[in-house]
Amino acid sequence: MNPSSNICYIVGAMSLTPDLRPYPAPGDYVIAADRGFDSLIAYGVNPDLAVGDFDSLGHTPNHPNVIHLPAEKDDTDMVYAIRKGLELGYRRFVLLGGVGGRLEHTLGNLQLLDWLALHGAQGFLAGEKTLATCVRDGKSLIFPPVMSGYLSVFCNSGTAEGVNLTGLKYPLENYTLTGDFPLGVSNQFLEEEAHVSVKRGSLILVWEDKGDFYTKLPKLWAQ
């Protein structure tokens, strides 16, 4: 199988709700980052790899494939896990257990969505009723008509040029968003296909999850 068409799931230390339990298909890869190991085991998912300094878990997991990281390091456990997924050839990432705990870690994980895009990959950061991803530099994302609720679009690169929003309550055409004002907050889906694109720069997209993220996921990979 080609890893670039499969998914690398990375589960962090924050709590994992039943709606976000991953169901890896053949060829997918699951990495537990620190206490994410306990979250996966609790739902009957055996990770392919466990990484971390395991300060949150409190012990080194009993697993045949463990990478024990030092406590003092530049990369967070999540960053190291992403690097490992990229090294293995994966370009589609779902990051779980990375929202809702310490604010600095949530912000850091949002930045990782852009870092993945710069490396030719795409990531979804999934939390309790919240999803986020990044679109940058000529890419576009199509939301299926079944989407409902709010979608917020934030500039993540100082300026984002040529922003187009269609199929949403508040459309934009060839607009320049800036990182110093949240013009794109709380847009709304209209139960029709919605498109978000940007010619130059980076956008972070945040929207509501109704508990059926995985059924929509096949349609949400950026074009």
PDB file of C-alpha atoms in Angstrom:
ATOM      1  CA  MET A   1       0.000   0.000   0.000  1.00  0.00           C
ATOM      2  CA  ASN A   2       1.019   3.596  -0.604  1.00  0.00           C
ATOM      3  CA  PRO A   3       1.332   5.457   2.729  1.00  0.00           C
ATOM      4  CA  SER A   4       0.626   8.799   1.036  1.00  0.00           C
ATOM      5  CA  SER A   5      -2.976   7.737   0.410  1.00  0.00           C
ATOM      6  CA  ASN A   6      -3.495   6.306   3.899  1.00  0.00           C
ATOM      7  CA  ILE A   7      -3.914   8.083   7.229  1.00  0.00           C
ATOM      8  CA  CYS A   8      -1.491   8.511  10.093  1.00  0.00           C
ATOM      9  CA  TYR A   9      -3.454   8.906  13.333  1.00  0.00           C
ATOM     10  CA  ILE A  10      -1.604  10.596  16.189  1.00  0.00           C
ATOM     11  CA  VAL A  11      -3.211  10.579  19.617  1.00  0.00           C
ATOM     12  CA  GLY A  12      -1.975  13.035  22.224  1.00  0.00           C
ATOM     13  CA  ALA A  13      -2.239  13.291  25.966  1.00  0.00           C
ATOM     14  CA  MET A  14      -5.620  15.037  26.243  1.00  0.00           C
ATOM     15  CA  SER A  15      -8.804  13.035  26.745  1.00  0.00           C
ATOM     16  CA  LEU A  16     -10.256  11.185  23.749  1.00  0.00           C
ATOM     17  CA  THR A  17     -14.048  11.032  23.462  1.00  0.00           C
ATOM     18  CA  PRO A  18     -15.819   7.982  21.990  1.00  0.00           C
ATOM     19  CA  ASP A  19     -16.794  10.003  18.884  1.00  0.00           C
ATOM     20  CA  LEU A  20     -13.099  10.530  18.117  1.00  0.00           C
ATOM     21  CA  ARG A  21     -11.993   6.925  18.540  1.00  0.00           C
ATOM     22  CA  PRO A  22     -10.004   6.120  15.389  1.00  0.00           C
ATOM     23  CA  TYR A  23     -10.936   3.170  13.212  1.00  0.00           C
ATOM     24  CA  PRO A  24      -7.726   2.598  11.247  1.00  0.00           C
ATOM     25  CA  ALA A  25      -8.041   0.848   7.893  1.00  0.00           C
ATOM     26  CA  PRO A  26      -5.369  -1.476   6.451  1.00  0.00           C
ATOM     27  CA  GLY A  27      -2.332   0.640   5.625  1.00  0.00           C
ATOM     28  CA  ASP A  28      -3.126   3.334   8.197  1.00  0.00           C
ATOM     29  CA  TYR A  29      -0.674   3.965  11.025  1.00  0.00           C
ATOM     30  CA  VAL A  30      -1.464   4.855  14.641  1.00  0.00           C
ATOM     31  CA  ILE A  31       1.028   6.647  16.901  1.00  0.00           C
ATOM     32  CA  ALA A  32       0.387   7.170  20.617  1.00  0.00           C
ATOM     33  CA  ALA A  33       2.065  10.317  21.937  1.00  0.00           C
ATOM     34  CA  ASP A  34       2.651   9.951  25.687  1.00  0.00           C
ATOM     35  CA  ARG A  35      -0.702   9.548  27.555  1.00  0.00           C
ATOM     36  CA  GLY A  36      -2.450   9.028  24.252  1.00  0.00           C
ATOM     37  CA  PHE A  37      -1.373   5.411  24.753  1.00  0.00           C
ATOM     38  CA  ASP A  38      -3.879   4.980  27.596  1.00  0.00           C
ATOM     39  CA  SER A  39      -6.649   6.650  25.571  1.00  0.00           C
ATOM     40  CA  LEU A  40      -6.142   4.235  22.684  1.00  0.00           C
ATOM     41  CA  ILE A  41      -5.929   1.125  24.851  1.00  0.00           C
ATOM     42  CA  ALA A  42      -9.127   2.170  26.656  1.00  0.00           C
ATOM     43  CA  TYR A  43     -10.965   2.028  23.310  1.00  0.00           C
ATOM     44  CA  GLY A  44      -9.367  -1.215  22.191  1.00  0.00           C
ATOM     45  CA  VAL A  45      -6.994   0.348  19.661  1.00  0.00           C
ATOM     46  CA  ASN A  46      -3.436  -0.986  19.786  1.00  0.00           C
ATOM     47  CA  PRO A  47      -1.060   1.674  18.386  1.00  0.00           C
ATOM     48  CA  ASP A  48       1.675   0.796  15.927  1.00  0.00           C
ATOM     49  CA  LEU A  49       4.116   3.009  17.826  1.00  0.00           C
ATOM     50  CA  ALA A  50       4.303   4.766  21.196  1.00  0.00           C
ATOM     51  CA  VAL A  51       6.508   7.862  21.546  1.00  0.00           C
ATOM     52  CA  GLY A  52       7.125  10.414  24.281  1.00  0.00           C
ATOM     53  CA  ASP A  53       8.936  11.268  27.444  1.00  0.00           C
ATOM     54  CA  PHE A  54       5.902   9.715  29.180  1.00  0.00           C
ATOM     55  CA  ASP A  55       5.701  12.348  31.878  1.00  0.00           C
ATOM     56  CA  SER A  56       1.905  12.471  31.429  1.00  0.00           C
ATOM     57  CA  LEU A  57       1.506   8.696  31.260  1.00  0.00           C
ATOM     58  CA  GLY A  58       3.734   8.187  34.304  1.00  0.00           C
ATOM     59  CA  HIS A  59       5.481   5.073  32.995  1.00  0.00           C
ATOM     60  CA  THR A  60       6.966   3.600  29.857  1.00  0.00           C
ATOM     61  CA  PRO A  61       4.202   1.658  28.104  1.00  0.00           C
ATOM     62  CA  ASN A  62       4.399  -2.096  27.747  1.00  0.00           C
ATOM     63  CA  HIS A  63       4.520  -2.169  23.956  1.00  0.00           C
ATOM     64  CA  PRO A  64       6.917  -3.772  21.465  1.00  0.00           C
ATOM     65  CA  ASN A  65       7.517  -0.517  19.574  1.00  0.00           C
ATOM     66  CA  VAL A  66       8.392   2.364  21.918  1.00  0.00           C
ATOM     67  CA  ILE A  67      10.575   5.426  21.385  1.00  0.00           C
ATOM     68  CA  HIS A  68      11.452   7.045  24.707  1.00  0.00           C
ATOM     69  CA  LEU A  69      12.216  10.753  24.299  1.00  0.00           C
ATOM     70  CA  PRO A  70      14.123  13.001  26.722  1.00  0.00           C
ATOM     71  CA  ALA A  71      12.102  15.340  28.918  1.00  0.00           C
ATOM     72  CA  GLU A  72      14.092  18.383  27.719  1.00  0.00           C
ATOM     73  CA  LYS A  73      13.776  18.709  23.939  1.00  0.00           C
ATOM     74  CA  ASP A  74      12.833  21.167  21.208  1.00  0.00           C
ATOM     75  CA  ASP A  75      10.072  18.983  19.728  1.00  0.00           C
ATOM     76  CA  THR A  76       6.912  18.192  21.651  1.00  0.00           C
ATOM     77  CA  ASP A  77       5.825  14.559  21.675  1.00  0.00           C
ATOM     78  CA  MET A  78       3.220  15.460  19.027  1.00  0.00           C
ATOM     79  CA  VAL A  79       5.843  17.072  16.782  1.00  0.00           C
ATOM     80  CA  TYR A  80       8.107  14.033  17.057  1.00  0.00           C
ATOM     81  CA  ALA A  81       5.201  11.750  16.163  1.00  0.00           C
ATOM     82  CA  ILE A  82       4.376  13.871  13.099  1.00  0.00           C
ATOM     83  CA  ARG A  83       8.002  13.794  11.976  1.00  0.00           C
ATOM     84  CA  LYS A  84       7.900  10.007  12.257  1.00  0.00           C
ATOM     85  CA  GLY A  85       4.720   9.812  10.181  1.00  0.00           C
ATOM     86  CA  LEU A  86       6.242  12.022   7.472  1.00  0.00           C
ATOM     87  CA  GLU A  87       9.401   9.906   7.511  1.00  0.00           C
ATOM     88  CA  LEU A  88       7.258   6.802   6.890  1.00  0.00           C
ATOM     89  CA  GLY A  89       5.697   8.473   3.851  1.00  0.00           C
ATOM     90  CA  TYR A  90       2.307   9.531   5.232  1.00  0.00           C
ATOM     91  CA  ARG A  91       0.804  12.767   3.954  1.00  0.00           C
ATOM     92  CA  ARG A  92      -2.627  12.566   5.567  1.00  0.00           C
ATOM     93  CA  PHE A  93      -2.763  13.103   9.329  1.00  0.00           C
ATOM     94  CA  VAL A  94      -5.524  13.094  11.935  1.00  0.00           C
ATOM     95  CA  LEU A  95      -4.369  14.602  15.238  1.00  0.00           C
ATOM     96  CA  LEU A  96      -6.460  13.533  18.231  1.00  0.00           C
ATOM     97  CA  GLY A  97      -6.234  14.453  21.894  1.00  0.00           C
ATOM     98  CA  GLY A  98      -4.595  17.782  21.062  1.00  0.00           C
ATOM     99  CA  VAL A  99      -7.381  20.277  21.872  1.00  0.00           C
ATOM    100  CA  GLY A 100      -8.902  21.467  25.119  1.00  0.00           C
ATOM    101  CA  GLY A 101      -6.067  20.995  27.579  1.00  0.00           C
ATOM    102  CA  ARG A 102      -3.264  23.497  28.093  1.00  0.00           C
ATOM    103  CA  LEU A 103      -3.855  26.494  25.822  1.00  0.00           C
ATOM    104  CA  GLU A 104      -0.214  26.671  24.701  1.00  0.00           C
ATOM    105  CA  HIS A 105      -0.359  23.072  23.485  1.00  0.00           C
ATOM    106  CA  THR A 106      -3.611  23.733  21.607  1.00  0.00           C
ATOM    107  CA  LEU A 107      -2.058  26.773  19.910  1.00  0.00           C
ATOM    108  CA  GLY A 108       1.059  24.785  19.123  1.00  0.00           C
ATOM    109  CA  ASN A 109      -1.009  21.997  17.574  1.00  0.00           C
ATOM    110  CA  LEU A 110      -2.869  24.537  15.410  1.00  0.00           C
ATOM    111  CA  GLN A 111       0.510  25.771  14.163  1.00  0.00           C
ATOM    112  CA  LEU A 112       1.395  22.197  13.269  1.00  0.00           C
ATOM    113  CA  LEU A 113      -1.436  22.158  10.726  1.00  0.00           C
ATOM    114  CA  ASP A 114       0.412  24.862   8.773  1.00  0.00           C
ATOM    115  CA  TRP A 115       3.738  23.090   9.276  1.00  0.00           C
ATOM    116  CA  LEU A 116       2.235  19.960   7.753  1.00  0.00           C
ATOM    117  CA  ALA A 117       0.967  21.955   4.774  1.00  0.00           C
ATOM    118  CA  LEU A 118       4.471  23.357   4.220  1.00  0.00           C
ATOM    119  CA  HIS A 119       5.698  19.743   4.065  1.00  0.00           C
ATOM    120  CA  GLY A 120       3.190  18.752   1.390  1.00  0.00           C
ATOM    121  CA  ALA A 121       0.821  17.103   3.852  1.00  0.00           C
ATOM    122  CA  GLN A 122      -2.552  17.876   5.411  1.00  0.00           C
ATOM    123  CA  GLY A 123      -3.654  17.456   8.989  1.00  0.00           C
ATOM    124  CA  PHE A 124      -6.959  17.601  10.812  1.00  0.00           C
ATOM    125  CA  LEU A 125      -6.890  18.591  14.480  1.00  0.00           C
ATOM    126  CA  ALA A 126      -9.967  17.018  16.045  1.00  0.00           C
ATOM    127  CA  GLY A 127     -11.296  17.910  19.479  1.00  0.00           C
ATOM    128  CA  GLU A 128     -14.563  17.886  21.400  1.00  0.00           C
ATOM    129  CA  LYS A 129     -17.099  19.180  18.834  1.00  0.00           C
ATOM    130  CA  THR A 130     -14.345  21.100  17.013  1.00  0.00           C
ATOM    131  CA  LEU A 131     -12.299  20.423  13.878  1.00  0.00           C
ATOM    132  CA  ALA A 132      -9.489  22.430  12.299  1.00  0.00           C
ATOM    133  CA  THR A 133      -7.287  22.177   9.236  1.00  0.00           C
ATOM    134  CA  CYS A 134      -5.020  24.376   7.099  1.00  0.00           C
ATOM    135  CA  VAL A 135      -5.234  25.466   3.470  1.00  0.00           C
ATOM    136  CA  ARG A 136      -2.361  27.349   1.851  1.00  0.00           C
ATOM    137  CA  ASP A 137      -0.780  28.520  -1.400  1.00  0.00           C
ATOM    138  CA  GLY A 138      -3.170  27.629  -4.198  1.00  0.00           C
ATOM    139  CA  LYS A 139      -4.993  24.830  -2.396  1.00  0.00           C
ATOM    140  CA  SER A 140      -8.731  24.581  -1.877  1.00  0.00           C
ATOM    141  CA  LEU A 141     -11.076  22.644   0.403  1.00  0.00           C
ATOM    142  CA  ILE A 142     -14.583  21.531  -0.520  1.00  0.00           C
ATOM    143  CA  PHE A 143     -17.145  20.936   2.228  1.00  0.00           C
ATOM    144  CA  PRO A 144     -20.035  18.588   1.347  1.00  0.00           C
ATOM    145  CA  PRO A 145     -23.654  19.850   1.501  1.00  0.00           C
ATOM    146  CA  VAL A 146     -24.304  17.876   4.705  1.00  0.00           C
ATOM    147  CA  MET A 147     -22.199  20.345   6.705  1.00  0.00           C
ATOM    148  CA  SER A 148     -24.039  22.635   9.112  1.00  0.00           C
ATOM    149  CA  GLY A 149     -23.193  25.142  11.821  1.00  0.00           C
ATOM    150  CA  TYR A 150     -20.291  27.554  11.930  1.00  0.00           C
ATOM    151  CA  LEU A 151     -17.065  27.756   9.933  1.00  0.00           C
ATOM    152  CA  SER A 152     -14.358  30.261  10.863  1.00  0.00           C
ATOM    153  CA  VAL A 153     -11.529  31.146   8.483  1.00  0.00           C
ATOM    154  CA  PHE A 154      -8.438  32.818   9.945  1.00  0.00           C
ATOM    155  CA  CYS A 155      -5.365  34.208   8.243  1.00  0.00           C
ATOM    156  CA  ASN A 156      -2.316  32.391   9.616  1.00  0.00           C
ATOM    157  CA  SER A 157       0.438  34.088   7.626  1.00  0.00           C
ATOM    158  CA  GLY A 158       0.359  37.864   8.133  1.00  0.00           C
ATOM    159  CA  THR A 159      -1.647  38.227   4.930  1.00  0.00           C
ATOM    160  CA  ALA A 160      -3.551  35.680   2.865  1.00  0.00           C
ATOM    161  CA  GLU A 161      -4.188  36.837  -0.695  1.00  0.00           C
ATOM    162  CA  GLY A 162      -6.844  35.705  -3.155  1.00  0.00           C
ATOM    163  CA  VAL A 163      -9.182  34.220  -0.557  1.00  0.00           C
ATOM    164  CA  ASN A 164     -12.433  32.866  -1.982  1.00  0.00           C
ATOM    165  CA  LEU A 165     -15.363  31.635   0.105  1.00  0.00           C
ATOM    166  CA  THR A 166     -18.412  30.310  -1.749  1.00  0.00           C
ATOM    167  CA  GLY A 167     -21.468  28.386  -0.606  1.00  0.00           C
ATOM    168  CA  LEU A 168     -21.319  30.126   2.780  1.00  0.00           C
ATOM    169  CA  LYS A 169     -23.549  32.784   4.336  1.00  0.00           C
ATOM    170  CA  TYR A 170     -20.824  35.429   4.000  1.00  0.00           C
ATOM    171  CA  PRO A 171     -18.934  34.928   0.712  1.00  0.00           C
ATOM    172  CA  LEU A 172     -15.600  36.469  -0.244  1.00  0.00           C
ATOM    173  CA  GLU A 173     -14.065  36.825  -3.701  1.00  0.00           C
ATOM    174  CA  ASN A 174     -10.346  37.357  -4.288  1.00  0.00           C
ATOM    175  CA  TYR A 175     -10.086  38.959  -0.843  1.00  0.00           C
ATOM    176  CA  THR A 176      -6.986  39.657   1.232  1.00  0.00           C
ATOM    177  CA  LEU A 177      -7.346  38.540   4.829  1.00  0.00           C
ATOM    178  CA  THR A 178      -4.894  39.765   7.440  1.00  0.00           C
ATOM    179  CA  GLY A 179      -3.730  38.171  10.651  1.00  0.00           C
ATOM    180  CA  ASP A 180      -4.534  41.216  12.778  1.00  0.00           C
ATOM    181  CA  PHE A 181      -8.334  41.132  12.434  1.00  0.00           C
ATOM    182  CA  PRO A 182     -10.727  38.118  12.642  1.00  0.00           C
ATOM    183  CA  LEU A 183     -12.983  39.013   9.717  1.00  0.00           C
ATOM    184  CA  GLY A 184     -13.624  35.347   8.919  1.00  0.00           C
ATOM    185  CA  VAL A 185     -14.945  34.293  12.318  1.00  0.00           C
ATOM    186  CA  SER A 186     -18.352  32.569  12.604  1.00  0.00           C
ATOM    187  CA  ASN A 187     -19.341  32.175   8.987  1.00  0.00           C
ATOM    188  CA  GLN A 188     -22.119  29.640   8.410  1.00  0.00           C
ATOM    189  CA  PHE A 189     -22.726  26.626   6.198  1.00  0.00           C
ATOM    190  CA  LEU A 190     -25.867  26.794   4.034  1.00  0.00           C
ATOM    191  CA  GLU A 191     -26.409  23.046   3.502  1.00  0.00           C
ATOM    192  CA  GLU A 192     -24.863  23.330   0.044  1.00  0.00           C
ATOM    193  CA  GLU A 193     -21.373  22.566  -1.191  1.00  0.00           C
ATOM    194  CA  ALA A 194     -18.962  25.168   0.194  1.00  0.00           C
ATOM    195  CA  HIS A 195     -15.529  26.050  -1.200  1.00  0.00           C
ATOM    196  CA  VAL A 196     -12.572  27.717   0.531  1.00  0.00           C
ATOM    197  CA  SER A 197      -9.421  28.588  -1.399  1.00  0.00           C
ATOM    198  CA  VAL A 198      -6.398  30.871  -1.125  1.00  0.00           C
ATOM    199  CA  LYS A 199      -3.905  31.887  -3.816  1.00  0.00           C
ATOM    200  CA  ARG A 200      -1.051  32.895  -1.532  1.00  0.00           C
ATOM    201  CA  GLY A 201      -0.642  32.534   2.206  1.00  0.00           C
ATOM    202  CA  SER A 202      -2.127  30.310   4.867  1.00  0.00           C
ATOM    203  CA  LEU A 203      -5.631  29.884   6.281  1.00  0.00           C
ATOM    204  CA  ILE A 204      -6.663  28.021   9.417  1.00  0.00           C
ATOM    205  CA  LEU A 205     -10.220  26.679   9.155  1.00  0.00           C
ATOM    206  CA  VAL A 206     -12.186  25.828  12.315  1.00  0.00           C
ATOM    207  CA  TRP A 207     -15.678  24.348  12.292  1.00  0.00           C
ATOM    208  CA  GLU A 208     -18.195  22.521  14.426  1.00  0.00           C
ATOM    209  CA  ASP A 209     -18.276  18.749  14.592  1.00  0.00           C
ATOM    210  CA  LYS A 210     -21.646  17.063  15.057  1.00  0.00           C
ATOM    211  CA  GLY A 211     -20.060  13.761  16.019  1.00  0.00           C
ATOM    212  CA  ASP A 212     -19.769  12.371  12.485  1.00  0.00           C
ATOM    213  CA  PHE A 213     -16.334  13.641  11.493  1.00  0.00           C
ATOM    214  CA  TYR A 214     -15.140  10.308  10.148  1.00  0.00           C
ATOM    215  CA  THR A 215     -18.061   9.958   7.723  1.00  0.00           C
ATOM    216  CA  LYS A 216     -17.163  13.339   6.164  1.00  0.00           C
ATOM    217  CA  LEU A 217     -13.387  12.884   6.261  1.00  0.00           C
ATOM    218  CA  PRO A 218     -13.017  11.229   2.804  1.00  0.00           C
ATOM    219  CA  LYS A 219     -14.429  14.398   1.185  1.00  0.00           C
ATOM    220  CA  LEU A 220     -12.322  16.890   3.117  1.00  0.00           C
ATOM    221  CA  TRP A 221      -8.807  16.340   1.809  1.00  0.00           C
ATOM    222  CA  ALA A 222      -7.532  19.531   0.165  1.00  0.00           C
ATOM    223  CA  GLN A 223      -7.331  19.766  -3.619  1.00  0.00           C
TER     224      GLN A 223
END
